[in-house]
């Protein structure tokens, strides 16, 4: 973590928590949220589409932002099954998630479509959390930096934007319990930061948060956040229970 950039803890609920579960989560979280939580710690959740409105309503007046897991790049049209940014803005959604490995793996998203989405969402005023990361086979073949370089070169928006957040998520660590060590995470994050310098200049690169994701838990988050280029976590499984999410926020708060 870096005191100027602060820390962002984001919960990716994936296809979990219907409206009733979302309400229960929010109510439990609100009762535990510390009013004195440092402004440097930001909280964000990505509920499934049909739970967004409930989440938005329940978190009104708190510092928990609500984001959508999948948003199309076009503003309207013949895209059966898709949802546009405008529809999400109408219910107060501030943030979009782009390029998650599950979207790449199961729904055919590519670096090119990730870039299209990111640029469109940023232009529409959203904060965008853009995910990338290597598979186990790529890491074992010594290809990690090559893959990250390609994903960043082809997937990042052409222009820097203050609302852009990166999330390095090694695919082998997602949902497996195999967290990257703090040193492995830092290595990839420092590499990504260097790429950001070459793409957007040193000042913009220094302002961009890079989250780590992949089996983050309340137990290992402190070690990860202790690294200079790890600016937060994108957390799946451990973010689903309010007490887990609170523990993550409290651990982040201990740095300030
Ligand atoms: P996990 O998921 O924390 O359950 O590994 C992280 C993610 O997919 O964003």
Coordinates of N, CA and C and ligand atoms in Angstrom, one line a residue:
X1 N 0.8 -1.2 0.0 CA 0.0 0.0 0.0 C 0.9 1.2 0.0
X2 N 0.3 2.3 -0.4 CA 1.0 3.6 -0.5 C 0.0 4.6 0.1
X3 N 0.4 5.4 1.1 CA -0.5 6.2 1.8 C -1.2 7.3 0.9
X4 N -0.5 7.7 -0.2 CA -1.2 8.6 -1.1 C -2.3 8.0 -1.9
X5 N -2.1 6.8 -2.4 CA -3.1 6.1 -3.1 C -4.3 5.6 -2.3
X6 N -3.9 5.2 -1.0 CA -5.0 4.6 -0.2 C -5.2 3.1 -0.6
X7 N -6.2 2.6 0.0 CA -6.5 1.1 -0.2 C -8.0 1.0 -0.6
X8 N -8.2 0.1 -1.6 CA -9.6 -0.2 -2.0 C -9.8 -1.7 -1.8
X9 N -10.8 -2.0 -1.0 CA -11.2 -3.4 -0.8 C -12.5 -3.6 -1.5
X10 N -12.5 -4.5 -2.5 CA -13.7 -4.7 -3.4 C -14.1 -6.2 -3.3
X11 N -15.4 -6.4 -3.1 CA -15.9 -7.8 -3.0 C -16.6 -8.1 -4.3
X12 N -16.1 -9.2 -4.9 CA -16.7 -9.7 -6.2 C -17.6 -10.9 -5.8
X13 N -18.9 -10.6 -5.8 CA -19.8 -11.7 -5.3 C -20.1 -12.8 -6.4
X14 N -19.7 -12.5 -7.6 CA -20.0 -13.4 -8.7 C -21.5 -13.8 -8.7
X15 N -21.9 -15.0 -8.9 CA -23.3 -15.3 -9.0 C -23.8 -15.8 -7.7
X16 N -23.6 -15.0 -6.6 CA -24.0 -15.3 -5.3 C -24.8 -14.1 -4.7
X17 N -25.7 -14.4 -3.8 CA -26.5 -13.4 -3.0 C -27.6 -12.9 -3.9
X18 N -28.8 -13.5 -3.7 CA -30.0 -12.9 -4.2 C -30.4 -11.7 -3.5
X19 N -31.6 -11.1 -3.7 CA -32.0 -9.9 -3.1 C -32.1 -10.0 -1.6
X20 N -32.7 -11.1 -1.1 CA -32.8 -11.3 0.3 C -31.4 -11.4 1.0
X21 N -30.5 -12.1 0.4 CA -29.2 -12.3 1.0 C -28.4 -11.0 0.9
X22 N -28.7 -10.2 -0.1 CA -28.0 -8.9 -0.3 C -28.4 -8.0 0.9
X23 N -29.7 -8.0 1.1 CA -30.3 -7.1 2.2 C -29.7 -7.5 3.5
X24 N -29.6 -8.8 3.8 CA -29.1 -9.3 5.0 C -27.6 -9.0 5.2
X25 N -26.9 -9.1 4.1 CA -25.4 -8.8 4.1 C -25.3 -7.3 4.4
X26 N -26.0 -6.5 3.7 CA -25.9 -5.0 3.9 C -26.2 -4.6 5.3
X27 N -27.3 -5.2 5.9 CA -27.7 -4.8 7.2 C -26.6 -5.2 8.2
X28 N -26.1 -6.4 8.1 CA -25.0 -6.9 9.0 C -23.8 -6.0 8.8
X29 N -23.4 -5.7 7.6 CA -22.2 -4.9 7.4 C -22.3 -3.5 8.0
X30 N -23.5 -2.9 7.7 CA -23.7 -1.6 8.2 C -23.6 -1.5 9.8
X31 N -24.1 -2.5 10.4 CA -24.0 -2.5 11.9 C -22.6 -2.6 12.4
X32 N -21.7 -3.1 11.6 CA -20.3 -3.3 12.0 C -19.3 -2.3 11.4
X33 N -19.8 -1.5 10.4 CA -18.9 -0.5 9.8 C -18.5 0.6 10.8
X34 N -17.2 0.8 10.9 CA -16.7 1.8 11.8 C -16.9 3.2 11.2
X35 N -17.5 4.1 12.0 CA -17.6 5.4 11.5 C -16.3 6.1 11.4
X36 N -15.3 5.5 12.2 CA -14.0 6.2 12.2 C -13.1 5.6 11.1
X37 N -13.6 4.7 10.3 CA -12.8 4.1 9.2 C -12.1 5.2 8.4
X38 N -10.8 5.1 8.3 CA -10.0 6.1 7.6 C -10.6 6.3 6.2
X39 N -10.6 7.6 5.8 CA -11.0 8.0 4.4 C -10.1 7.3 3.4
X40 N -9.0 6.8 3.8 CA -8.0 6.2 2.9 C -8.4 4.8 2.5
X41 N -9.4 4.2 3.3 CA -9.9 2.9 2.9 C -11.2 3.0 2.3
X42 N -11.3 2.5 1.0 CA -12.5 2.5 0.3 C -13.1 1.1 0.2
X43 N -14.5 1.1 0.2 CA -15.1 -0.2 0.2 C -16.1 -0.3 -1.0
X44 N -16.1 -1.4 -1.7 CA -16.9 -1.6 -2.9 C -17.4 -3.0 -3.0
X45 N -18.6 -3.2 -3.5 CA -19.1 -4.5 -3.7 C -19.7 -4.7 -5.1
X46 N -19.5 -5.8 -5.7 CA -20.1 -6.2 -7.0 C -21.1 -7.3 -6.8
X47 N -22.4 -6.9 -6.5 CA -23.4 -7.9 -6.5 C -23.9 -8.4 -7.9
X48 N -24.6 -9.5 -8.0 CA -25.1 -9.8 -9.3 C -26.2 -8.8 -9.7
X49 N -26.4 -8.8 -11.0 CA -27.3 -7.7 -11.6 C -28.6 -7.5 -10.9
X50 N -29.3 -8.5 -10.6 CA -30.7 -8.3 -10.0 C -30.6 -7.9 -8.5
X51 N -29.4 -8.0 -7.9 CA -29.3 -7.5 -6.5 C -28.8 -6.1 -6.4
X52 N -28.5 -5.5 -7.6 CA -27.8 -4.2 -7.5 C -28.7 -3.1 -6.9
X53 N -30.0 -3.1 -7.3 CA -30.8 -2.0 -6.8 C -31.0 -2.1 -5.2
X54 N -31.1 -3.4 -4.8 CA -31.3 -3.6 -3.3 C -30.0 -3.1 -2.6
X55 N -28.8 -3.5 -3.2 CA -27.6 -3.1 -2.6 C -27.4 -1.6 -2.5
X56 N -27.8 -1.0 -3.6 CA -27.7 0.5 -3.7 C -28.5 1.1 -2.7
X57 N -29.7 0.6 -2.5 CA -30.7 1.2 -1.5 C -30.1 1.0 -0.1
X58 N -29.7 -0.2 0.2 CA -29.2 -0.6 1.5 C -28.0 0.2 1.9
X59 N -27.1 0.4 0.9 CA -25.8 1.1 1.3 C -25.9 2.6 1.1
X60 N -27.1 3.1 0.8 CA -27.2 4.6 0.7 C -26.8 5.2 2.0
X61 N -26.0 6.3 1.9 CA -25.6 7.0 3.1 C -24.4 6.4 3.8
X62 N -23.8 5.3 3.2 CA -22.6 4.7 3.8 C -21.5 5.0 2.7
X63 N -20.3 4.5 3.0 CA -19.2 4.7 2.1 C -19.0 3.5 1.2
X64 N -19.9 2.6 1.2 CA -19.8 1.4 0.4 C -20.3 1.7 -1.0
X65 N -19.4 1.6 -2.0 CA -19.9 1.8 -3.4 C -20.4 0.5 -4.0
X66 N -21.2 0.6 -5.0 CA -21.8 -0.6 -5.6 C -21.5 -0.6 -7.1
X67 N -20.9 -1.7 -7.5 CA -20.5 -1.9 -8.9 C -21.2 -3.0 -9.6
X68 N -21.2 -3.0 -11.0 CA -21.8 -4.1 -11.7 C -20.7 -5.0 -12.3
X69 N -21.0 -6.3 -12.4 CA -20.0 -7.3 -12.8 C -19.8 -7.4 -14.3
X70 N -20.9 -6.9 -15.1 CA -20.8 -7.1 -16.5 C -21.7 -6.0 -17.2
X71 N -21.0 -5.2 -18.0 CA -21.7 -4.0 -18.6 C -21.2 -4.0 -20.1
X72 N -22.2 -3.9 -21.0 CA -21.8 -3.9 -22.4 C -21.1 -2.5 -22.8
X73 N -20.5 -2.6 -23.9 CA -19.8 -1.3 -24.3 C -20.7 -0.4 -25.1
X74 N -21.7 -1.0 -25.7 CA -22.6 -0.1 -26.5 C -23.7 0.5 -25.6
X75 N -24.2 1.7 -25.9 CA -25.1 2.3 -25.0 C -26.5 1.8 -25.2
X76 N -26.9 1.2 -26.3 CA -28.1 0.5 -26.5 C -28.1 -0.2 -27.8
X77 N -29.1 -1.0 -28.1 CA -29.2 -1.7 -29.4 C -29.5 -3.2 -29.3
X78 N -29.3 -3.9 -30.4 CA -29.7 -5.3 -30.5 C -28.6 -6.2 -29.9
X79 N -28.5 -6.3 -28.6 CA -27.5 -7.1 -27.9 C -28.2 -7.9 -26.8
X80 N -28.9 -8.9 -27.3 CA -29.8 -9.7 -26.4 C -29.0 -10.2 -25.2
X81 N -29.6 -10.0 -24.0 CA -29.1 -10.4 -22.8 C -28.1 -9.5 -22.1
X82 N -27.8 -8.4 -22.8 CA -26.8 -7.4 -22.2 C -27.5 -6.3 -21.5
X83 N -26.7 -5.5 -20.7 CA -27.2 -4.4 -19.9 C -26.2 -3.2 -20.2
X84 N -26.8 -2.0 -20.4 CA -26.0 -0.9 -20.7 C -25.6 -0.1 -19.5
X85 N -24.6 0.7 -19.7 CA -24.1 1.6 -18.6 C -25.2 2.6 -18.2
X86 N -26.0 3.1 -19.2 CA -27.0 4.1 -18.8 C -28.1 3.5 -17.9
X87 N -28.4 2.2 -18.1 CA -29.4 1.5 -17.3 C -28.9 1.4 -15.9
X88 N -27.6 1.2 -15.7 CA -27.0 1.0 -14.4 C -26.8 2.4 -13.7
X89 N -26.5 3.4 -14.5 CA -26.4 4.7 -13.9 C -27.8 5.2 -13.4
X90 N -28.8 4.8 -14.0 CA -30.2 5.1 -13.6 C -30.5 4.7 -12.2
X91 N -29.8 3.6 -11.8 CA -30.1 3.1 -10.4 C -28.9 3.4 -9.5
X92 N -28.0 4.3 -10.0 CA -26.9 4.8 -9.1 C -25.7 4.0 -9.0
X93 N -25.4 3.1 -10.0 CA -24.2 2.3 -10.0 C -23.0 3.2 -10.4
X94 N -21.9 3.1 -9.7 CA -20.8 3.9 -10.0 C -19.6 3.2 -10.7
X95 N -19.6 1.9 -10.6 CA -18.4 1.2 -11.0 C -18.7 0.0 -11.8
X96 N -17.8 -0.4 -12.7 CA -17.9 -1.6 -13.5 C -16.7 -2.5 -13.4
X97 N -16.9 -3.8 -13.5 CA -15.8 -4.7 -13.5 C -15.6 -5.2 -14.9
X98 N -14.4 -5.3 -15.3 CA -14.1 -5.6 -16.7 C -13.0 -6.6 -16.8
X99 N -13.1 -7.6 -17.7 CA -11.9 -8.5 -17.9 C -11.7 -9.6 -16.9
X100 N -12.7 -9.8 -16.0 CA -12.4 -10.9 -15.1 C -12.1 -12.2 -15.8
X101 N -11.3 -13.0 -15.2 CA -10.9 -14.3 -15.9 C -12.0 -15.2 -16.2
X102 N -13.1 -15.1 -15.4 CA -14.2 -16.0 -15.6 C -15.0 -15.5 -16.9
X103 N -15.0 -14.2 -17.1 CA -15.6 -13.6 -18.3 C -14.8 -14.0 -19.5
X104 N -13.5 -14.0 -19.3 CA -12.6 -14.3 -20.5 C -12.7 -15.8 -20.8
X105 N -12.8 -16.6 -19.7 CA -12.8 -18.1 -19.9 C -14.1 -18.6 -20.4
X106 N -15.2 -18.2 -19.8 CA -16.5 -18.8 -20.1 C -17.4 -17.9 -21.1
X107 N -17.0 -16.7 -21.2 CA -17.9 -15.8 -22.1 C -17.2 -15.1 -23.2
X108 N -16.0 -15.7 -23.5 CA -15.3 -15.3 -24.7 C -14.8 -13.9 -24.7
X109 N -14.6 -13.3 -23.6 CA -14.0 -11.9 -23.6 C -12.5 -11.9 -23.9
X110 N -12.1 -10.9 -24.7 CA -10.7 -10.9 -25.1 C -10.1 -9.6 -24.7
X111 N -8.8 -9.4 -24.9 CA -8.2 -8.2 -24.5 C -8.8 -7.0 -25.3
X112 N -9.2 -7.3 -26.6 CA -9.8 -6.2 -27.4 C -11.1 -5.8 -26.8
X113 N -12.0 -6.8 -26.4 CA -13.3 -6.4 -25.9 C -13.2 -5.8 -24.5
X114 N -12.2 -6.2 -23.8 CA -11.9 -5.6 -22.5 C -11.6 -4.1 -22.7
X115 N -10.8 -3.8 -23.6 CA -10.4 -2.4 -23.9 C -11.6 -1.6 -24.3
X116 N -12.4 -2.2 -25.2 CA -13.6 -1.5 -25.7 C -14.6 -1.2 -24.5
X117 N -14.8 -2.2 -23.7 CA -15.6 -1.9 -22.5 C -15.0 -0.9 -21.6
X118 N -13.8 -1.0 -21.3 CA -13.1 -0.1 -20.3 C -13.3 1.4 -20.9
X119 N -13.0 1.6 -22.2 CA -13.0 2.9 -22.7 C -14.4 3.5 -22.7
X120 N -15.4 2.6 -23.1 CA -16.8 3.0 -23.1 C -17.2 3.4 -21.7
X121 N -16.9 2.6 -20.7 CA -17.4 2.8 -19.3 C -16.8 4.1 -18.8
X122 N -15.5 4.3 -19.0 CA -14.8 5.5 -18.5 C -15.5 6.7 -19.1
X123 N -15.7 6.6 -20.4 CA -16.3 7.8 -21.1 C -17.7 8.1 -20.6
X124 N -18.4 7.0 -20.1 CA -19.7 7.2 -19.5 C -19.7 7.7 -18.0
X125 N -18.5 7.8 -17.5 CA -18.3 8.3 -16.1 C -18.2 7.3 -15.0
X126 N -18.0 6.0 -15.4 CA -17.9 5.0 -14.4 C -16.4 4.9 -13.9
X127 N -16.3 4.4 -12.7 CA -15.0 3.9 -12.2 C -14.9 2.5 -12.8
X128 N -13.7 2.1 -13.3 CA -13.6 0.8 -14.0 C -12.5 0.0 -13.3
X129 N -12.8 -1.2 -12.8 CA -11.8 -2.1 -12.3 C -11.5 -3.2 -13.4
X130 N -10.3 -3.1 -13.9 CA -9.9 -3.9 -15.0 C -9.0 -5.1 -14.6
X131 N -9.5 -6.3 -14.8 CA -8.7 -7.5 -14.3 C -7.9 -8.1 -15.4
X132 N -6.8 -8.7 -15.0 CA -5.9 -9.4 -15.9 C -5.0 -10.3 -15.0
X133 N -4.4 -11.3 -15.7 CA -3.5 -12.2 -14.9 C -3.3 -13.5 -15.7
X134 N -2.2 -14.1 -15.3 CA -1.7 -15.3 -16.1 C -2.4 -16.6 -15.5
X135 N -2.4 -17.6 -16.4 CA -2.9 -18.9 -15.9 C -1.7 -19.7 -15.3
X136 N -2.0 -20.8 -14.7 CA -1.0 -21.6 -14.1 C 0.0 -22.1 -15.1
X137 N -0.5 -22.6 -16.3 CA 0.3 -23.1 -17.3 C 1.3 -22.0 -17.8
X138 N 0.8 -20.8 -17.9 CA 1.6 -19.7 -18.4 C 2.7 -19.3 -17.4
X139 N 2.4 -19.4 -16.1 CA 3.4 -19.1 -15.0 C 4.4 -20.2 -15.1
X140 N 3.9 -21.5 -15.2 CA 4.9 -22.6 -15.1 C 5.8 -22.6 -16.3
X141 N 5.3 -22.0 -17.4 CA 6.2 -21.9 -18.6 C 7.1 -20.7 -18.6
X142 N 7.1 -19.9 -17.5 CA 7.9 -18.7 -17.4 C 7.4 -17.6 -18.3
X143 N 6.1 -17.6 -18.6 CA 5.5 -16.6 -19.5 C 4.8 -15.5 -18.8
X144 N 4.9 -15.4 -17.5 CA 4.0 -14.5 -16.7 C 4.2 -13.1 -17.3
X145 N 5.4 -12.6 -17.3 CA 5.5 -11.1 -17.7 C 5.1 -10.9 -19.1
X146 N 5.4 -11.9 -20.0 CA 5.0 -11.7 -21.4 C 3.4 -11.6 -21.5
X147 N 2.8 -12.5 -20.7 CA 1.3 -12.5 -20.8 C 0.7 -11.2 -20.2
X148 N 1.3 -10.8 -19.1 CA 0.8 -9.5 -18.4 C 1.0 -8.3 -19.4
X149 N 2.2 -8.3 -20.0 CA 2.5 -7.2 -20.9 C 1.5 -7.2 -22.0
X150 N 1.2 -8.4 -22.6 CA 0.2 -8.4 -23.7 C -1.2 -8.0 -23.3
X151 N -1.6 -8.5 -22.1 CA -3.0 -8.1 -21.6 C -3.1 -6.6 -21.3
X152 N -2.0 -6.0 -20.8 CA -2.0 -4.6 -20.5 C -1.9 -3.8 -21.8
X153 N -1.0 -4.2 -22.7 CA -0.8 -3.4 -23.9 C -2.1 -3.4 -24.7
X154 N -2.8 -4.6 -24.8 CA -4.0 -4.7 -25.7 C -5.3 -4.4 -24.9
X155 N -5.3 -4.5 -23.6 CA -6.5 -4.3 -22.9 C -6.8 -3.0 -22.2
X156 N -5.7 -2.3 -21.9 CA -5.9 -1.0 -21.2 C -6.4 0.1 -22.2
X157 N -7.2 1.0 -21.6 CA -7.6 2.1 -22.5 C -6.4 2.9 -23.0
X158 N -6.6 3.5 -24.2 CA -5.5 4.3 -24.8 C -5.2 5.5 -23.9
X159 N -6.2 6.2 -23.3 CA -5.9 7.4 -22.5 C -6.1 7.0 -21.1
X160 N -5.2 7.6 -20.2 CA -5.3 7.4 -18.8 C -6.5 8.1 -18.3
X161 N -7.1 7.5 -17.2 CA -8.2 8.1 -16.6 C -8.1 7.9 -15.1
X162 N -8.4 8.9 -14.3 CA -8.3 8.9 -12.8 C -9.3 7.8 -12.2
X163 N -10.3 7.4 -13.0 CA -11.3 6.4 -12.5 C -10.9 5.0 -12.9
X164 N -9.7 4.8 -13.5 CA -9.2 3.5 -13.8 C -8.5 2.8 -12.7
X165 N -8.9 1.6 -12.4 CA -8.3 0.8 -11.3 C -7.9 -0.5 -11.9
X166 N -6.7 -1.0 -11.7 CA -6.3 -2.4 -12.2 C -6.5 -3.4 -11.1
X167 N -6.7 -4.6 -11.5 CA -6.8 -5.8 -10.6 C -6.0 -6.9 -11.2
X168 N -4.8 -7.2 -10.6 CA -4.0 -8.3 -11.0 C -4.5 -9.5 -10.3
X169 N -5.0 -10.5 -11.1 CA -5.6 -11.7 -10.6 C -5.0 -12.9 -11.3
X170 N -4.0 -13.5 -10.7 CA -3.5 -14.7 -11.3 C -4.5 -15.8 -11.3
X171 N -4.8 -16.4 -12.5 CA -6.0 -17.3 -12.6 C -5.8 -18.5 -11.7
X172 N -4.6 -18.9 -11.5 CA -4.3 -20.1 -10.6 C -4.6 -19.8 -9.2
X173 N -4.8 -18.6 -8.8 CA -5.1 -18.2 -7.4 C -6.6 -18.0 -7.1
X174 N -7.4 -17.9 -8.2 CA -8.8 -17.6 -8.1 C -9.6 -18.8 -7.6
X175 N -10.1 -18.7 -6.4 CA -11.0 -19.7 -5.9 C -10.3 -21.0 -5.6
X176 N -9.0 -21.0 -5.5 CA -8.3 -22.2 -5.3 C -7.7 -22.3 -3.9
X177 N -7.6 -21.2 -3.2 CA -7.0 -21.2 -1.9 C -5.5 -21.1 -2.0
X178 N -5.0 -21.0 -3.3 CA -3.5 -20.8 -3.5 C -3.3 -19.3 -3.8
X179 N -3.1 -18.6 -2.7 CA -2.8 -17.2 -2.8 C -1.4 -16.9 -3.4
X180 N -1.2 -15.9 -4.2 CA 0.1 -15.5 -4.5 C 0.8 -15.1 -3.2
X181 N 2.1 -15.4 -3.1 CA 2.8 -14.8 -1.9 C 2.9 -13.3 -2.0
X182 N 3.1 -12.6 -0.9 CA 3.2 -11.2 -1.1 C 4.3 -10.8 -2.1
X183 N 5.4 -11.6 -2.1 CA 6.5 -11.3 -3.0 C 6.1 -11.5 -4.5
X184 N 5.4 -12.6 -4.7 CA 4.9 -12.9 -6.1 C 3.9 -11.8 -6.5
X185 N 3.1 -11.3 -5.6 CA 2.1 -10.3 -6.0 C 2.9 -9.0 -6.3
X186 N 3.8 -8.7 -5.4 CA 4.6 -7.4 -5.6 C 5.4 -7.4 -6.9
X187 N 5.9 -8.6 -7.3 CA 6.7 -8.7 -8.5 C 5.8 -8.3 -9.7
X188 N 4.6 -8.9 -9.7 CA 3.6 -8.6 -10.8 C 3.1 -7.2 -10.8
X189 N 2.9 -6.7 -9.6 CA 2.4 -5.3 -9.5 C 3.4 -4.3 -9.9
X190 N 4.7 -4.6 -9.5 CA 5.8 -3.6 -9.9 C 6.0 -3.7 -11.4
X191 N 5.9 -4.8 -12.0 CA 5.9 -5.0 -13.4 C 4.8 -4.2 -14.1
X192 N 3.6 -4.3 -13.5 CA 2.4 -3.6 -14.1 C 2.6 -2.1 -13.9
X193 N 3.1 -1.7 -12.8 CA 3.4 -0.2 -12.6 C 4.3 0.3 -13.6
X194 N 5.4 -0.5 -13.9 CA 6.4 0.0 -14.9 C 5.7 0.1 -16.3
X195 N 4.8 -0.8 -16.5 CA 4.1 -0.7 -17.8 C 3.2 0.5 -17.8
X196 N 2.6 0.8 -16.7 CA 1.7 2.0 -16.6 C 2.6 3.3 -16.9
X197 N 3.8 3.3 -16.4 CA 4.7 4.5 -16.6 C 4.9 4.6 -18.1
X198 N 5.2 3.5 -18.7 CA 5.5 3.6 -20.2 C 4.3 4.0 -21.0
X199 N 3.1 3.6 -20.5 CA 1.9 3.9 -21.3 C 1.3 5.3 -21.0
X200 N 1.3 5.7 -19.7 CA 0.6 6.9 -19.3 C 1.5 8.0 -18.6
X201 N 2.8 7.7 -18.4 CA 3.7 8.6 -17.7 C 3.7 8.3 -16.3
X202 N 4.8 8.8 -15.6 CA 5.1 8.5 -14.2 C 4.0 9.0 -13.3
X203 N 3.6 10.2 -13.5 CA 2.6 10.8 -12.6 C 1.3 10.0 -12.5
X204 N 0.8 9.7 -13.7 CA -0.5 9.0 -13.8 C -0.3 7.6 -13.3
X205 N 0.8 6.9 -13.6 CA 1.1 5.6 -13.1 C 1.1 5.5 -11.6
X206 N 1.7 6.6 -11.0 CA 1.8 6.6 -9.5 C 0.4 6.8 -8.9
X207 N -0.5 7.3 -9.6 CA -1.8 7.6 -9.1 C -2.8 6.4 -9.2
X208 N -2.4 5.4 -10.0 CA -3.3 4.3 -10.3 C -3.2 3.2 -9.3
X209 N -4.4 2.8 -8.8 CA -4.4 1.7 -7.8 C -4.3 0.4 -8.6
X210 N -3.5 -0.5 -8.0 CA -3.5 -1.9 -8.6 C -3.9 -2.8 -7.4
X211 N -5.0 -3.5 -7.6 CA -5.5 -4.4 -6.6 C -4.9 -5.8 -6.9
X212 N -4.9 -6.6 -5.8 CA -4.5 -8.0 -6.0 C -5.8 -8.8 -5.8
X213 N -6.0 -9.9 -6.6 CA -7.1 -10.8 -6.4 C -6.7 -12.2 -6.6
X214 N -7.3 -13.1 -5.8 CA -7.0 -14.5 -5.9 C -6.8 -15.1 -4.5
X215 N -7.9 -15.7 -3.9 CA -7.8 -16.3 -2.6 C -7.3 -15.3 -1.5
X216 N -7.7 -14.1 -1.6 CA -7.4 -13.1 -0.5 C -8.4 -13.5 0.7
X217 N -7.8 -13.5 1.9 CA -8.6 -13.7 3.1 C -8.3 -12.7 4.1
X218 N -9.1 -12.6 5.2 CA -8.7 -11.7 6.3 C -7.3 -12.1 6.9
X219 N -6.9 -13.3 6.7 CA -5.7 -13.7 7.3 C -4.5 -13.3 6.5
X220 N -4.6 -13.3 5.2 CA -3.4 -13.0 4.3 C -3.4 -11.6 3.8
X221 N -4.5 -10.8 4.0 CA -4.6 -9.5 3.3 C -3.5 -8.6 3.8
X222 N -3.2 -8.6 5.1 CA -2.2 -7.7 5.7 C -0.9 -7.8 5.0
X223 N -0.4 -9.1 4.8 CA 0.9 -9.3 4.2 C 0.9 -8.8 2.7
X224 N -0.2 -9.0 2.0 CA -0.3 -8.5 0.7 C -0.3 -7.0 0.6
X225 N -1.1 -6.4 1.5 CA -1.2 -4.9 1.5 C 0.1 -4.3 2.0
X226 N 1.0 -5.0 2.6 CA 2.2 -4.5 3.1 C 3.2 -4.2 1.9
X227 N 2.9 -4.7 0.8 CA 3.8 -4.5 -0.4 C 3.5 -3.1 -1.0
X228 N 4.6 -2.5 -1.4 CA 4.5 -1.1 -1.9 C 3.5 -0.9 -3.1
X229 N 3.4 -1.9 -3.9 CA 2.6 -1.7 -5.1 C 1.2 -2.4 -5.1
X230 N 0.9 -2.9 -3.9 CA -0.4 -3.6 -3.8 C -1.4 -2.6 -3.1
X231 N -2.4 -2.1 -3.8 CA -3.2 -1.0 -3.3 C -4.6 -1.5 -2.9
X232 N -4.8 -2.8 -2.7 CA -6.1 -3.2 -2.3 C -6.3 -4.7 -2.7
X233 N -7.5 -5.1 -2.5 CA -7.9 -6.5 -2.9 C -9.2 -6.6 -3.6
X234 N -9.2 -7.5 -4.6 CA -10.5 -7.9 -5.2 C -10.8 -9.3 -4.7
X235 N -11.8 -9.4 -3.9 CA -12.0 -10.6 -3.1 C -13.3 -11.3 -3.5
X236 N -13.2 -12.6 -3.8 CA -14.4 -13.4 -4.1 C -14.9 -14.0 -2.8
X237 N -14.6 -15.3 -2.6 CA -15.1 -16.1 -1.5 C -15.2 -15.4 -0.2
X238 N -14.0 -14.8 0.2 CA -13.9 -14.2 1.5 C -14.7 -12.9 1.7
X239 N -15.3 -12.4 0.6 CA -16.1 -11.2 0.7 C -17.6 -11.5 0.9
X240 N -18.0 -12.8 0.8 CA -19.4 -13.1 0.8 C -20.1 -13.0 2.1
X241 N -19.3 -13.1 3.2 CA -19.9 -13.0 4.5 C -19.6 -11.6 5.1
X242 N -20.6 -10.9 5.7 CA -20.3 -9.6 6.2 C -19.1 -9.5 7.2
X243 N -19.0 -10.6 8.0 CA -17.9 -10.5 9.0 C -16.5 -10.6 8.3
X244 N -16.5 -11.4 7.2 CA -15.2 -11.5 6.4 C -14.9 -10.2 5.8
X245 N -15.9 -9.6 5.2 CA -15.6 -8.3 4.5 C -15.2 -7.2 5.5
X246 N -15.9 -7.2 6.6 CA -15.5 -6.3 7.7 C -14.1 -6.5 8.2
X247 N -13.7 -7.8 8.3 CA -12.3 -8.1 8.8 C -11.3 -7.6 7.7
X248 N -11.6 -7.7 6.4 CA -10.7 -7.2 5.4 C -10.6 -5.7 5.5
X249 N -11.7 -5.0 5.7 CA -11.7 -3.5 5.8 C -10.9 -3.1 7.1
X250 N -11.1 -3.9 8.2 CA -10.4 -3.5 9.4 C -8.9 -3.7 9.2
X251 N -8.5 -4.8 8.5 CA -7.1 -5.0 8.3 C -6.5 -3.9 7.5
X252 N -7.3 -3.5 6.4 CA -6.8 -2.3 5.6 C -6.7 -1.1 6.5
X253 N -7.6 -0.9 7.4 CA -7.7 0.3 8.2 C -6.5 0.4 9.2
X254 N -5.9 -0.8 9.5 CA -4.8 -0.8 10.4 C -3.5 -0.1 9.9
X255 N -3.5 0.2 8.6 CA -2.3 0.9 8.0 C -2.4 2.4 8.2
X256 N -3.5 2.9 8.7 CA -3.7 4.4 8.7 C -4.0 4.8 10.2
Ligands
LIG1 P1 -11.5 -15.6 -4.8 O1 -12.0 -14.8 -6.1 O2 -11.1 -14.5 -3.8 O3 -12.6 -16.4 -4.4 O4 -10.2 -16.3 -5.2 C1 -11.4 -13.6 -6.5 C2 -11.9 -13.1 -7.8 O5 -12.3 -13.9 -8.7 O6 -12.1 -11.9 -8.0

